[in-house]
Backbone as a ProteinNet text record, in pm:
[ID]
protein_1_A
[PRIMARY]
XXXXXXXXXXXXXXXXXXXXXXXXXXXXXXXXXXXXXXXXXXXXXXXXXXXXXXXXXXXXXXXXXXXXXXXXXXXXXXXXXXXXXXXXXXXXXXXXXXXXXXXXXXXXXXXXXXXXXXXXXXXXXXXXXXXXXXXXXXXXXXXXXXXXXXXXXXXXXXXXXXXXXXXXXXXXXXXXXXXXXXXXXXXXXXXXXXXXXXXXXXXXXXXXXXXXXXXXXXXXXXXXXXXXXXXXXXXXXXXXXXXXXXXXXXXXXXXXXXXXXXXXXXXXXXXXXXXXXXXXXXXXXX
[TERTIARY]
868.1	759.7	751.6	642.9	630.5	554.3	563.6	493.1	343.1	291.9	148.3	101.4	182	145.2	135.3	237.1	237.7	128.2	103.7	-1.5	-136.7	-158.7	-282.9	-297.8	-185.1	-188.4	-226.8	-176.5	-208.8	-356.9	-410.3	-551.7	-639.4	-599.3	-676.6	-672.1	-560.5	-542.7	-553.8	-670.3	-702.4	-610.7	-544.5	-464.7	-360.6	-304.6	-204.2	-72.1	41.2	172.6	203.7	156.4	180.3	113.6	-8.9	-81	-9.6	50.7	123.5	246	317.8	434.3	390.8	279.6	227.1	194.1	135.4	96	216.2	329.9	449.3	547	495.9	577.9	650.4	580.2	641	747.4	724.6	825.2	953.3	936.5	1053	1125	1046.7	1105.9	1189.2	1151.1	1222.2	1364.7	1391.9	1525.9	1608	1550.5	1622.9	1721.6	1835.6	1923.2	1849.1	1895.2	1823.5	1814.5	1908.7	1907.1	1803.9	1745.1	1648.2	1507.7	1432.2	1294.2	1199.9	1127.1	1038.8	937	880.1	780.3	839.8	960.9	1026.3	1058.3	1111.6	1147.1	1025	915.4	793.3	737.3	736.8	684	761.9	894.7	977.2	954.9	943.9	921.1	787.4	684.6	551.9	554.5	624.2	632.1	697.1	803	871.4	777.7	701.7	609.5	498.6	453.7	345.3	392.6	520.8	572.2	609.6	639.5	691.4	593.5	527.5	429.2	492.3	613.7	680.4	711.6	756.2	782.6	654.2	547.4	419.8	370.8	386.2	344.9	432.5	563.3	655	621.9	587.9	551	422.5	328.7	202.2	224.4	316.8	343	403.9	494.6	562.2	584.8	483	496.3	609.1	638.2	745.5	880.4	902.2	1028.9	1041.5	930.9	932.4	969.6	902.8	928.8	1067.9	1117.9	1255	1355.8	1333	1423.4	1415.1	1294.3	1278.8	1337.9	1327	1387.9	1539.8	1597.6	1742.6	1783	1707.9	1738.4	1722	1616.9	1591	1701.8	1746.7	1854.3	1982.1	2009.6	2130.2	2112.8	1988.3	1963.2	1979.1	1948.3	1964	1827.8	1824.2	1698.1	1660.7	1545.6	1505.8	1463.5	1491.3	1451.7	1544.6	1665.9	1766.1	1896.7	2002.6	2132.2	2200	2134.5	2179.7	2136.7	2011.9	1957.3	1852.2	1889.2	1797.4	1687.4	1566.9	1459.3	1434.3	1459.1	1446	1360.5	1280.1	1206.8	1298.3	1281.4	1356.9	1264.9	1294.1	1210.3	1255.1	1159.8	1185.4	1073.8	1111.5	1013.3	904.5	948.8	857.9	776.2	793.1	717.4	810.4	770.1	851.8	835.6	948.2	944.3	1055.7	1049.7	1142.3	1272.4	1381.7	1513.8	1574	1634.4	1702.9	1852.3	1910.9	2053	2115.3	2218.4	2288.5	2364.9	2351.3	2420.3	2549	2623.5	2752.2	2734.1	2625.8	2602.3	2576.5	2512.8	2491.4	2620.9	2711.1	2840.9	2916.6	2913.3	2983.2	2918.5	2785.9	2713.6	2757.4	2770.5	2808.4	2951.7	3038.3	3176	3177.2	3107.2	3103.1	3041.7	2938.1	2864.4	2949.8	3051.9	3140.5	3217.4	3236.6	3302.3	3453.2	3513.1	3658.7	3725.3	3647.6	3707	3660.3	3743	3703.3	3649.9	3691.5	3638.1	3656.3	3570.4	3577	3577.8	3672.1	3685.1	3658.7	3560.3	3529.1	3509.3	3584.8	3576.9	3608.8	3547	3577.1	3682.3	3757.8	3858.4	3815	3807.4	3768.6	3890.7	3871.7	3983.5	4070	4011	4088.1	4138.9	4115.4	4170.6	4315.6	4389.5	4525.7	4523.1	4571.1	4565.7	4702	4752.5	4880.7	4868.8	4909.5	4915.6	5007	5108.8	5200.8	5199.2	5142.8	5139.1	5279.4	5293.3	5423.6	5503.7	5473.4	5542.9	5450.7	5327	5230.8	5133.2	5111.3	5013.4	4871.6	4846.3	4713.5	4726.6	4622.3	4627.4	4630	4687.3	4678.3	4586.2	4479.1	4377.7	4350.9	4391.2	4372.2	4262.5	4169	4055.9	4054.6	4039.5	4022.8	3872.9	3831.5	3689.1	3635.2	3722.7	3676.9	3642.9	3693.2	3668.2	3521.6	3463.4	3320.6	3293.5	3381.6	3362.9	3490.7	3485.3	3602.8	3631.4	3543.7	3566.9	3497.6	3519.1	3453.8	3514.3	3440.2	3489.8	3609.2	3715.1	3839.3	3877.9	3875.6	3912.9	3816.1	3819.3	3749.4	3836.4	3838.8	3921.7	3848.3	3892.1	3829.9	3933.9	3928.4	4009.8	3946.1	3989.4	3937.7	4052.3	4024.5	4118.8	4069.5	4153.6	4112.8	4118.1	4057.5	4051.5	4187.4	4284.2	4419.2	4503	4441	4511.2	4571.3	4574.3	4631.5	4539.7	4599.7	4523.7	4503.2	4381.6	4352.2	4415.8	4396.5	4436.5	4361.3	4429.1	4366.6	4320.5	4193.2	4136.3	4128.3	4188.9	4182.7	4135.9	4031.2	3977.7	3974	4012	4002.2	3870.5	3847.1	3719.5	3695.1	3797.7	3780.1	3735.8	3794	3757.2	3614.1	3574.2	3437	3338	3370.9	3281.6	3268.9	3373.8	3365.6	3269.6	3276.2	3183.4	3040.4	3023.5	2890.4	2833.7	2917.2	2871.7	2825.2	2882	2844.9	2722.7	2677	2561.5	2434.3	2345.1	2222.5	2134.4	2093.6	2003.1	2068.6	2201.5	2269.5	2241	2200	2169.7	2025.4	1946.1	1806.4	1797.1	1694.2	1673.1	1644.5	1600.3	1567.3	1686.7	1795.9	1909.8	1978.6	2026.3	2104.4	2231.9	2278.8	2395.3	2363.6	2236.4	2197	2162.2	2101.5	2053.9	2153.3	2236.9	2328.7	2467.5	2525.2	2649.9	2763	2780.6	2889.5	2874	2751.9	2727	2758.7	2733.2	2761.3	2911.1	2985.2	3131.5	3180.3	3125.9	3165.9	3123.2	3005.7	2960.3	3055.4	3103.6	3193.9	3323.3	3379.3	3502.9	3477.4	3365.9	3334.8	3313.8	3250.8	3229.1	3361.3	3453.3	3585.9	3658.1	3635.8	3701.4	3654.8	3529.8	3478	3556.1	3632	3715.7	3836.5	3868.6	3992.2	3968.6	3844.5	3813.7	3696	3683.1	3569.1	3437.8	3337.6	3202.9	3114	2993.2	2905.8	2893.8	2856.2	2826.2	2948.4	3057.4	3174.2	3240.3	3246.1	3313.3	3236.7	3105.7	3026.7	3024.3	3031.3	3040.1	3166.3	3278	3403.6	3394.4	3329.6	3315.1	3231.2	3120.1	3033.4	3103.3	3182.6	3254.2	3357.6	3428.2	3527.7	3462	3347.5	3276.4	3228	3181	3133.9	3248.9	3366.6	3482.4	3525.3	3523.3	3558.8	3458.8	3329.1	3225.5	3239.3	3270.1	3286.6	3407.5	3515.4	3634.7	3606.7	3530	3496.2	3408.2	3313.5	3227	3308.7	3406.6	3491.6	3574.3	3625.6	3707.5	3626.5	3505.9	3420.5	3380.3	3350.8	3312.1	3425.6	3549.1	3663.4	3694.5	3618.3	3637.9	3742.7	3782.1	3883	3814.8	3832.1	3771.8	3865.8	3825.5	3914.6	3942.9	4069	4110.2	4098	4053.9	4044.3	4184.3	4211.2	4344.8	4376.2	4505.2	4549.6	4560.4	4517.9	4529	4674.2	4699.7	4834.1	4861.8	4989.4	5029.2	4973.5	4905.1	4850.2	4718.4	4668.6	4544.9	4426.4	4308.8	4185.2	4156.1	4083.3	4045.7	3934.5	3871.5	3760.5	3802.8	3760.7	3788.2	3700	3757.7	3681.6	3640.7	3511.2	3461.8	3446.3	3396.2	3376.9	3274.2	3304.3	3214.3	3134.5	3005.2	2918.5	2931.5	2980.2	2989.8	2851.3	2826.7	2696.1	2713.5	2621.8	2627.9	2495.7	2499.7	2378.1	2342.1	2220.5	2176.1	2126.7	2151.9	2098.3	1956.9	1895.1	1763	1772.7	1670.9	1675.6	1700.4	1795.9	1828.2	1938.1	1976.3	2082.8	2218.4	2313.8	2446	2527.7	2592.3	2676.8	2813.1	2883	3019.1	3112.4	3221.1	3315.2	3379.4	3410.1	3468.2	3356.2	3317.3	3203.5	3252.8	3219.9	3264.7	3149.7	3173	3067.5	3047.7	2926.8	2901.6	2985.9	3017.6	3096	3015.1
2302.7	2218.6	2237.7	2301.4	2330.3	2219.7	2222.1	2120	2132.8	2258	2278.2	2224.9	2250.3	2202.8	2051.9	1985.9	1840.5	1784.5	1848.8	1801.7	1808.8	1915.2	1928.9	1817.5	1784.5	1677.2	1544.8	1521.8	1396.9	1390.3	1502.6	1505.5	1479.6	1535.8	1518.2	1374.8	1308.4	1171.8	1070	1063.3	959.4	961.3	1072.1	1088.1	978.6	927.1	821.8	865.6	833.5	873.6	809.7	685.5	621.5	696.6	745	821.8	952.8	1012.8	1136.8	1115.1	1005.9	975.4	957.6	888	869.3	1002.9	1094.1	1223.4	1304.4	1288.4	1366.7	1289.1	1188	1108	1195	1287.9	1371.9	1463.9	1515.4	1601.8	1523.7	1400.3	1316.5	1281.8	1251	1212.5	1325.3	1449.7	1563.8	1578.2	1527.6	1544.8	1417.4	1307.8	1180.7	1177.1	1107.2	1079.1	994.3	996.9	931.2	779.1	717.8	571.8	521.7	609.8	568.4	569.3	463.8	454.8	506.8	615.7	674.3	575.4	489.7	394.1	298.7	252.6	160.8	232.1	353.4	431.8	452.5	496.4	523.7	395.2	287.5	160.8	112.2	124.1	81.3	170.2	301.5	393.6	366.5	346.1	317	183.4	85.4	-45.5	-38.7	41.6	56.6	117.4	218.4	283.8	188.4	104.4	12	-102.2	-138.5	-250.3	-211.3	-82.8	-38.9	61.1	19.7	107	234	220.5	338.7	440.8	391.2	482.5	548.3	469.5	524.7	633.4	609.3	709.3	834	812.6	926.2	1009.3	941.3	1012.3	1090	1033.1	1100.4	1223.9	1212.2	1323.8	1443.1	1417.5	1526.3	1486.4	1504.5	1466.9	1538.7	1663.9	1738.7	1673.4	1617.2	1548.9	1424.2	1351.8	1235.5	1275.6	1377	1416.7	1476.4	1542.6	1593.6	1480.5	1373	1257.4	1190.2	1174.7	1110.3	1195.6	1326.1	1414.7	1399.8	1388.8	1369.3	1238.3	1130.7	1001.3	1007.6	1075.4	1085.3	1161.5	1271.6	1351.1	1270.3	1186.9	1104.1	979	945.9	824.8	699.4	708.5	595.4	540.3	411.1	343.9	363.4	425	447.5	318.9	312	195.2	77.4	98.9	-6.4	43.5	-38.6	4.9	105	140.9	256.6	384.7	387.1	508	466	475.9	436.5	540.9	494.2	578.3	533.3	621.8	582.4	685.3	638.8	733.7	787.8	911.5	969.5	1063.4	1085	1172.4	1316.7	1401.4	1544	1617.2	1688.2	1760.1	1665.7	1546.9	1454.4	1366.6	1378.1	1291.9	1238.2	1125.1	1062.8	1133.1	1148.8	1193.8	1122.9	1127.3	1048.7	1123.8	1050.7	1102.3	1013.5	1072	997	992.2	872.6	854.9	772.8	827.7	753.1	636.2	517.3	399.5	372.5	268.1	242.3	197.9	126.7	88.3	210.7	311.8	435.8	508.9	512	576.9	506.5	371.7	295.6	316.3	321	344.1	474.3	580.1	710.3	707.9	630.4	618.6	544.8	432.4	355.8	437.1	510.9	580.8	686.8	734.4	833.1	773.1	641.6	574.3	574.5	614.3	624.7	504.6	416.9	306.6	173.3	70.9	-63.8	-145.1	-113.1	-182.3	-96.6	-119.8	-51	-157.9	-148.5	-246.3	-174.9	-223.4	-170.6	-290.7	-297.6	-416.3	-379.2	-451.3	-433.5	-535.2	-498.5	-587.5	-616.9	-744.6	-783.3	-829.1	-847.4	-869.7	-989.4	-1095.1	-1215.4	-1218.4	-1112.4	-1101.1	-1053.7	-1077.4	-1023.3	-913.3	-796.1	-680.6	-612.3	-588	-520.4	-413.4	-292.8	-186.4	-76.1	-43	64.7	165.9	284.5	385.4	419	430.2	459.6	336.2	225.8	100.2	1.5	-8.8	-102.1	-28.2	-85.6	-23.9	-47	-168.4	-205	-282.4	-282.2	-358	-508.1	-581.2	-727.2	-765.1	-831.5	-864.4	-1013.7	-1085.7	-1230.3	-1263.6	-1347.5	-1386.6	-1537.7	-1585.7	-1728.7	-1758.5	-1809.4	-1830.8	-1950.1	-2029.3	-2143.8	-2106.3	-1992.4	-1954.5	-1914	-1956.2	-1931	-1783.8	-1718.7	-1578.1	-1502.1	-1410	-1331.1	-1219.3	-1198.9	-1095.6	-964.9	-868	-737.6	-658.9	-562	-472.7	-393.6	-389.5	-322.6	-208.7	-236.4	-138.1	-149.4	-49.2	-55.8	15.8	-36	28	31.3	121.6	136.3	190.1	138.8	195.2	155.7	221.2	193.1	157.5	71.2	40.6	116	208.2	290.4	209	259.9	185.4	170.1	252.1	235.1	141.1	80.6	-14.1	47.2	179.5	245.2	227.6	234.6	224.8	363.8	392.5	521.4	528.7	640	650.1	544.2	482.5	382	451.1	438.1	495.2	385.7	408.7	314.6	390.4	340.8	404.7	303.8	348.1	261.2	286.6	213.4	224.6	366.2	429.8	564.4	662.7	650.7	739.5	714.6	587.6	556.1	605.2	588.4	634.6	786.5	856.1	1002	1040.1	967.6	992.9	961.5	854.6	817.6	926.1	979.9	1083.6	1209.1	1233.3	1351.1	1325.6	1201	1164.4	1187.5	1269.4	1304.5	1181	1159.9	1049.6	913.8	908	777.8	692.5	755	679.4	630.9	669.4	627.2	477.2	415.7	272.8	243.1	343	324.3	348.4	401.7	439.3	316.2	326	215.7	188.9	285.5	261.5	154.2	141.4	41	-92	-86.9	-208	-265.2	-181	-224.5	-165	-199.2	-136.1	-159.4	-283.6	-312.4	-232.7	-225.1	-148.7	-0.8	53	194.2	219.4	121.5	133.1	143.1	56.3	55.9	185.7	236.1	362.6	477.1	476.9	582.4	581	462.1	452.3	486.6	438.1	466.8	615.9	681.1	825.7	901.7	857.7	922.1	900.7	784.5	754.4	849.2	895.5	984.1	1115.1	1147.3	1268	1248.4	1121.7	1092.2	1031.4	1000.4	945.6	1023	1026.4	1096.7	1030	1112.8	1062.1	1111.1	1061.2	1083.4	1229.5	1314.6	1453	1528.3	1523.4	1603.1	1551.7	1419.3	1362.6	1394.3	1376.8	1402.4	1550.8	1637.7	1781.7	1812.2	1750	1771.8	1721.1	1604.8	1550.1	1642	1691.8	1779.9	1912	1961.8	2086.5	2068.9	1954.7	1928	1913.9	1845	1829.6	1964.1	2050.1	2182.2	2265.9	2255.2	2331.1	2284.5	2151.7	2097.8	2142.9	2136.6	2178.4	2325.1	2409.1	2552.5	2578.2	2503.3	2518.7	2477.2	2371	2326.7	2428.4	2487.2	2589.2	2709.2	2747.5	2861.3	2830.1	2707.4	2667.1	2668.5	2613.6	2609.5	2749.9	2835.8	2973.1	3048	3009.9	3075.7	3019.4	2919.9	2863.1	2756.1	2701	2596	2464.1	2364.5	2233.5	2150	2112.2	2034.1	1897.3	1854.7	1724.1	1619.6	1503	1394.3	1350.6	1335.2	1294.4	1152.3	1129.4	995.6	910.7	784.9	699.8	672.1	663.5	630.2	483.7	451.9	314.8	220.6	117.1	17.9	58.8	180.6	228	195.2	244.5	221.9	341.9	318.9	428.7	512.8	462.4	534.4	584.1	709.1	761.8	689.4	658.9	591.9	694.8	724.5	823.6	764.4	845.7	796.4	684.9	581.7	467.5	482.4	472.2	486.7	364.7	383.9	272.7	234.1	108.7	62.3	-25.5	-10.2	-93.3	-166.2	-296.6	-376.6	-398.9	-357.6	-370.6	-511.9	-559.5	-686.5	-667.5	-775.1	-766.3	-689.4	-606.4	-532.5	-625.2	-583.3	-661	-761.6	-786.1	-884.2	-816.8	-884.2	-827	-827.9	-717.9	-711.4	-771.3	-817.8	-867.8	-752.8	-784.5	-679.9	-618	-697.2	-643.6	-628.2	-504.3	-478.2	-452.6	-542.7	-532	-486.4	-395.5	-359.9	-473.3	-482.3	-591.3	-580	-695.6	-694.2	-635
-6663.6	-6611	-6460.4	-6409.4	-6267.8	-6198	-6064.6	-5986.6	-6006.3	-6011.6	-6029.3	-6163.5	-6269	-6402.4	-6405.5	-6349.1	-6350.1	-6261.5	-6147.2	-6057.8	-6125.3	-6203	-6276.9	-6378.5	-6446.1	-6545.3	-6480.7	-6359.9	-6291.1	-6258.6	-6212.5	-6177.2	-6299.1	-6412.4	-6534.5	-6582.4	-6564.5	-6615.7	-6503.2	-6441.2	-6342.2	-6220.7	-6198.1	-6076.5	-6058.7	-6166.4	-6157.6	-6215.5	-6149.8	-6202.7	-6337	-6357.3	-6486.4	-6599.6	-6575.1	-6676.7	-6706	-6603.3	-6624	-6712.5	-6687.6	-6771	-6916.3	-6935	-7070.2	-7134.8	-7058.4	-7113.5	-7159.6	-7089	-7122.7	-7210.7	-7279.1	-7369.1	-7471.6	-7534.4	-7638.5	-7582.1	-7460.7	-7397.5	-7368.9	-7321.2	-7295.3	-7425.1	-7529.3	-7657.2	-7717.5	-7691.6	-7750.1	-7699.5	-7578	-7520.7	-7527.7	-7578.6	-7584	-7698.9	-7681.9	-7796.3	-7898.9	-8020.6	-8130.1	-8113.5	-8038.5	-8027.1	-7927.4	-7848.6	-7746.6	-7806.9	-7781.4	-7829.5	-7721.5	-7750.1	-7648.6	-7593.2	-7678	-7631.3	-7527.7	-7554	-7460.4	-7329.7	-7339.6	-7221	-7132	-7191.6	-7115.4	-7055.8	-7132.1	-7082.1	-6959.8	-6965	-6852.2	-6730	-6752.7	-6641.2	-6574.1	-6653.5	-6598.2	-6524	-6579	-6514.7	-6378	-6365.3	-6236.9	-6134.1	-6172.2	-6079.8	-6035.6	-6125.1	-6091.3	-6001.8	-6012.8	-5933.1	-5790.4	-5769.1	-5639.5	-5576.9	-5470	-5405.9	-5350.1	-5295.2	-5240.4	-5348.7	-5464.7	-5576.3	-5624.7	-5634	-5679.3	-5583.8	-5453.1	-5355.5	-5364	-5381.1	-5393.5	-5517.6	-5626.5	-5749.4	-5730.2	-5655.8	-5628.3	-5541.2	-5444.6	-5354.4	-5426.2	-5518.4	-5589.8	-5735.1	-5819.9	-5960.9	-6032.2	-5991.6	-6057.5	-6035.4	-5915.1	-5887.4	-5974.8	-5993.3	-6081.8	-6223.3	-6276.7	-6414.6	-6429.7	-6325.5	-6330.5	-6341.5	-6263.4	-6269.6	-6406	-6458.7	-6589.6	-6701.5	-6689.1	-6789.2	-6788	-6667.3	-6657.6	-6725.6	-6696.6	-6757.5	-6909.2	-6955.1	-7098.8	-7169.7	-7111.2	-7172.7	-7185.2	-7084.5	-7086.9	-7171.7	-7205.6	-7282	-7198.4	-7067.8	-6976.7	-6937.2	-6907	-6876.4	-6730.3	-6702	-6561.9	-6493.6	-6363.3	-6286.4	-6300.8	-6352.5	-6366.3	-6305.2	-6315.9	-6264.3	-6356.9	-6466.6	-6543.8	-6474.6	-6428.3	-6366.2	-6264	-6135.5	-6028.9	-6010.8	-5982.7	-5931.8	-5788.9	-5692.5	-5552.1	-5477.9	-5381.9	-5297.5	-5188.6	-5154.9	-5043.5	-4967.7	-4839.7	-4759.4	-4775.6	-4808.4	-4823.9	-4751.5	-4645.2	-4563.4	-4511.8	-4470.1	-4406.2	-4498.6	-4630.4	-4721.5	-4830.4	-4884.2	-4987.6	-5121	-5191.7	-5329.6	-5405.2	-5537.4	-5618.6	-5645.4	-5637.2	-5671.6	-5779.2	-5880.9	-5984.7	-5955.9	-5963.6	-5934.8	-6046.9	-6109.5	-6214.3	-6152.7	-6212	-6163.1	-6240	-6197.5	-6261.9	-6406.2	-6435.4	-6573	-6660.6	-6601.7	-6674.6	-6704.6	-6606.4	-6627.6	-6741.5	-6740	-6843.1	-6979.9	-6981.1	-7106.9	-7173	-7093.9	-7149.3	-7202.7	-7138.4	-7187.8	-7321.4	-7328.1	-7452.6	-7565.9	-7534.8	-7638.4	-7708.6	-7641.1	-7703.5	-7820	-7819.6	-7931.3	-7926.9	-7813.7	-7807.6	-7741.2	-7674.9	-7601.4	-7658.4	-7638.5	-7680.7	-7564.4	-7442	-7325.5	-7201.2	-7103.9	-6974.9	-6866.7	-6776.1	-6667.4	-6535.9	-6462.2	-6329.5	-6238.4	-6129.1	-6043.3	-5899.2	-5807.4	-5665.6	-5623.2	-5521.3	-5461.8	-5319.4	-5285.1	-5150.3	-5070.3	-4941.4	-4850.1	-4886.6	-4938.6	-4968.7	-5113	-5188.4	-5323.5	-5315.6	-5422.2	-5434.4	-5539.4	-5500	-5590.2	-5591.6	-5712.9	-5728.1	-5837.3	-5801.6	-5902.2	-5851.8	-5932.4	-5898.7	-6012.7	-5992	-6098.2	-6147.3	-6277.4	-6335.5	-6368.4	-6302.5	-6330.7	-6403.7	-6354.6	-6413.1	-6503.5	-6620.4	-6711.5	-6662.3	-6611.9	-6564.1	-6433.5	-6350.8	-6225.3	-6250	-6155.6	-6152.9	-6037.3	-6069.8	-5969.6	-5976.2	-5871.5	-5865.9	-5765.9	-5809.7	-5726	-5713	-5590.7	-5567.3	-5576.4	-5691.1	-5712.9	-5635	-5576	-5497.6	-5353.6	-5306.9	-5168.8	-5153.1	-5042.4	-5021.2	-4995.2	-4923	-4887.8	-4919	-5013.3	-5050.1	-4950.5	-4854.9	-4754.7	-4787.9	-4702.3	-4717.3	-4832.2	-4879.6	-4984.4	-4932.2	-5011.8	-4969.4	-5064	-5193.7	-5295.6	-5412.7	-5498.7	-5626	-5729	-5852.3	-5954	-6086.6	-6172.7	-6304.8	-6402.4	-6525.8	-6633.7	-6766.3	-6870.5	-7004.6	-7097.2	-7191.1	-7298.3	-7421.9	-7470.6	-7583.3	-7711.8	-7817.4	-7942.7	-8009.3	-7969	-8023.1	-7936.3	-7834.3	-7747.9	-7623.3	-7614.7	-7497.2	-7376.6	-7258.3	-7134.2	-7076.7	-7036.7	-6974.9	-6836.5	-6770.6	-6630.9	-6551.3	-6457.8	-6371.1	-6243.4	-6213.8	-6091.8	-5986.3	-5870.7	-5759.4	-5635.6	-5571.2	-5451.5	-5337.4	-5217.9	-5101.4	-5028.7	-4922.4	-4851.1	-4800.9	-4744.3	-4690.5	-4800.1	-4918.2	-5027.9	-5075.6	-5080.2	-5120.9	-5016.7	-4888.5	-4782.7	-4782.9	-4822.1	-4833.5	-4945.2	-5056.5	-5166.5	-5123.9	-5048.3	-4999.9	-4909.8	-4820.7	-4727.9	-4801.3	-4918.8	-4997.2	-5084.3	-5089.5	-5170.7	-5091.8	-5145.9	-5076.2	-5055.1	-4931.1	-4900.2	-4896.4	-4889.4	-4892.5	-4769.9	-4660	-4538.5	-4534.2	-4632.5	-4637	-4665.2	-4609.4	-4632.5	-4778.8	-4854.7	-4996	-5088.4	-5033.7	-5117.1	-5177.4	-5301.5	-5358.2	-5280.4	-5202.1	-5117.3	-5012.4	-4974	-4875.9	-4942.1	-5060.1	-5126.5	-5227.1	-5283	-5389.3	-5362	-5247.2	-5205	-5305.3	-5350.3	-5442.9	-5572.4	-5622.2	-5744.6	-5725.3	-5606.1	-5581.8	-5565.1	-5513.7	-5514.2	-5659.3	-5743.2	-5884.3	-5953.5	-5919.2	-5977.6	-5940.4	-5815.2	-5770	-5851.4	-5872.8	-5951.8	-6098.3	-6153.8	-6293.5	-6314.8	-6217.7	-6229	-6226.4	-6141.8	-6139.9	-6272.9	-6333.8	-6461.3	-6571.6	-6564	-6669.6	-6679.2	-6576.1	-6582.6	-6673.3	-6705.5	-6777.6	-6915.3	-6947.3	-7080	-7137.7	-7271.5	-7331.6	-7292.1	-7265	-7243	-7355.4	-7360.1	-7475.1	-7513.9	-7420.1	-7454.7	-7504.7	-7426.8	-7463.1	-7591.1	-7605.5	-7723	-7850.8	-7847.4	-7966.2	-8000.4	-7898	-7926.2	-8004.1	-7965	-8036.1	-8179.6	-8197.2	-8330.9	-8418.5	-8364.2	-8441.1	-8472.3	-8376.1	-8399.1	-8510.3	-8507	-8610.9	-8747.7	-8752.3	-8879.3	-8932.3	-8840.3	-8881.4	-8937.2	-8874.2	-8922	-9060.8	-9083	-9214.8	-9319	-9283.3	-9378.3	-9413	-9311.9	-9337.3	-9427.4	-9404.9	-9488.1	-9631.8	-9650.4	-9785.5	-9857	-9781.5	-9844	-9887.5	-9804.7	-9839.1	-9962.9	-9970.5	-10084.6	-10213.9	-10205.1	-10323.6	-10366.2	-10269.8	-10302.4	-10371.1	-10341.5	-10403.1	-10541.4	-10583.7	-10717.9	-10724.2	-10608.7	-10606.3	-10574.1	-10658.1	-10635.4	-10549.1	-10426.6	-10339.9	-10398.3	-10389.5	-10439.3	-10329.8	-10367.8	-10270.4	-10230.8	-10100.2	-10056	-10099.6	-10135.4	-10170.7	-10044.9	-10051.2	-9932	-9898.8	-9768	-9724.3	-9755.4	-9760.8	-9790	-9685	-9735.4	-9642.8	-9584	-9619	-9560.3	-9646.4	-9604.2	-9676.2	-9763.7	-9875.1	-9962.3	-9902.4	-9800.4	-9739.4	-9602.5	-9570.5	-9438.3	-9337.5	-9225.9	-9120.8	-9017.6	-9011.2	-8917.9	-8779.4	-8686.2	-8550.2	-8547.1	-8473.4	-8461.5	-8333.5	-8346	-8229.4	-8140.4	-8016.6	-7923.8	-7874.6	-7855.4	-7812	-7691.3	-7595.5	-7475.3	-7463.5	-7460.4	-7454	-7308.6	-7271.2	-7132.9	-7106.8	-6985.2	-6943.5	-6892.5	-6854.7	-6796	-6664.9	-6629	-6503.1	-6385.9	-6302.2	-6183.9	-6204.7	-6330.4	-6355.8	-6341.2	-6278.6	-6256.4	-6384.7	-6415.2	-6532.2	-6502.4	-6603.9	-6582.2	-6548.9	-6480	-6442.4	-6563.3	-6664.7	-6786.9	-6888	-6911.8	-6999.1	-7139	-7231.3	-7369.7	-7457.3	-7549.4	-7642.7	-7741.3	-7797.6	-7891.6	-8016.6	-8080.1	-8201.9	-8313.6
[MASK]
++++++++++++++++++++++++++++++++++++++++++++++++++++++++++++++++++++++++++++++++++++++++++++++++++++++++++++++++++++++++++++++++++++++++++++++++++++++++++++++++++++++++++++++++++++++++++++++++++++++++++++++++++++++++++++++++++++++++++++++++++++++++++++++++++++++++++++++++++++++++++++++

């Protein structure tokens, strides 16, 4: 999809970015995961553009950048214009255009969707909080907050870890201010007034830790690829067995087990209303 192609589409459809998104509904739907509803995705994307004049202008300036960001969100199955996937204007060669940025809720969504974890914990530590964690000695951090204090102080640390479905704790990621600021400096457009680093600093600290956590736990794409590969190998082995004239026997259940094999369970993450803060401990629905 080139800039000229998309620009032509905008001109044909009343020169509006919302109309362009509507026109490319089928293209977006083709790359979405099965759990995402194209109508809902498009409606939310159009709504964000209509509510924010800067975004609408940025989309008008470079329609290809808008569609590129929406395609990225669609492929990941994340909701555009929320803390799952930010749509922000940024200056490029003197004019505004749209940039897509994955948020911390998006990082957590991809972890849950893999189906390997029961909960993901991402939280910031402020100056007046008490935080204790010693790798190799402590399984999980101890974080005490005085909820009665009016001001907990400036952001000091951020941490993230996952509890796997077997009860084990993943690697614990802990980042201090210097490490977060280094990540911010490497983020394109982070100094812009439109950047989520300026408007949603705490959320971006959490996104940085959650993103580091994805290196240590399965995420949607890699985990499901492994599951599909394993299923394909089993299916190929069964076809070979049947072709050889051998009827495979059903395995006997282990003592205390179930007669039915339990396959991978699809993790689900329920999104809050746009703009609403998520809890620090994000639990998938029962």
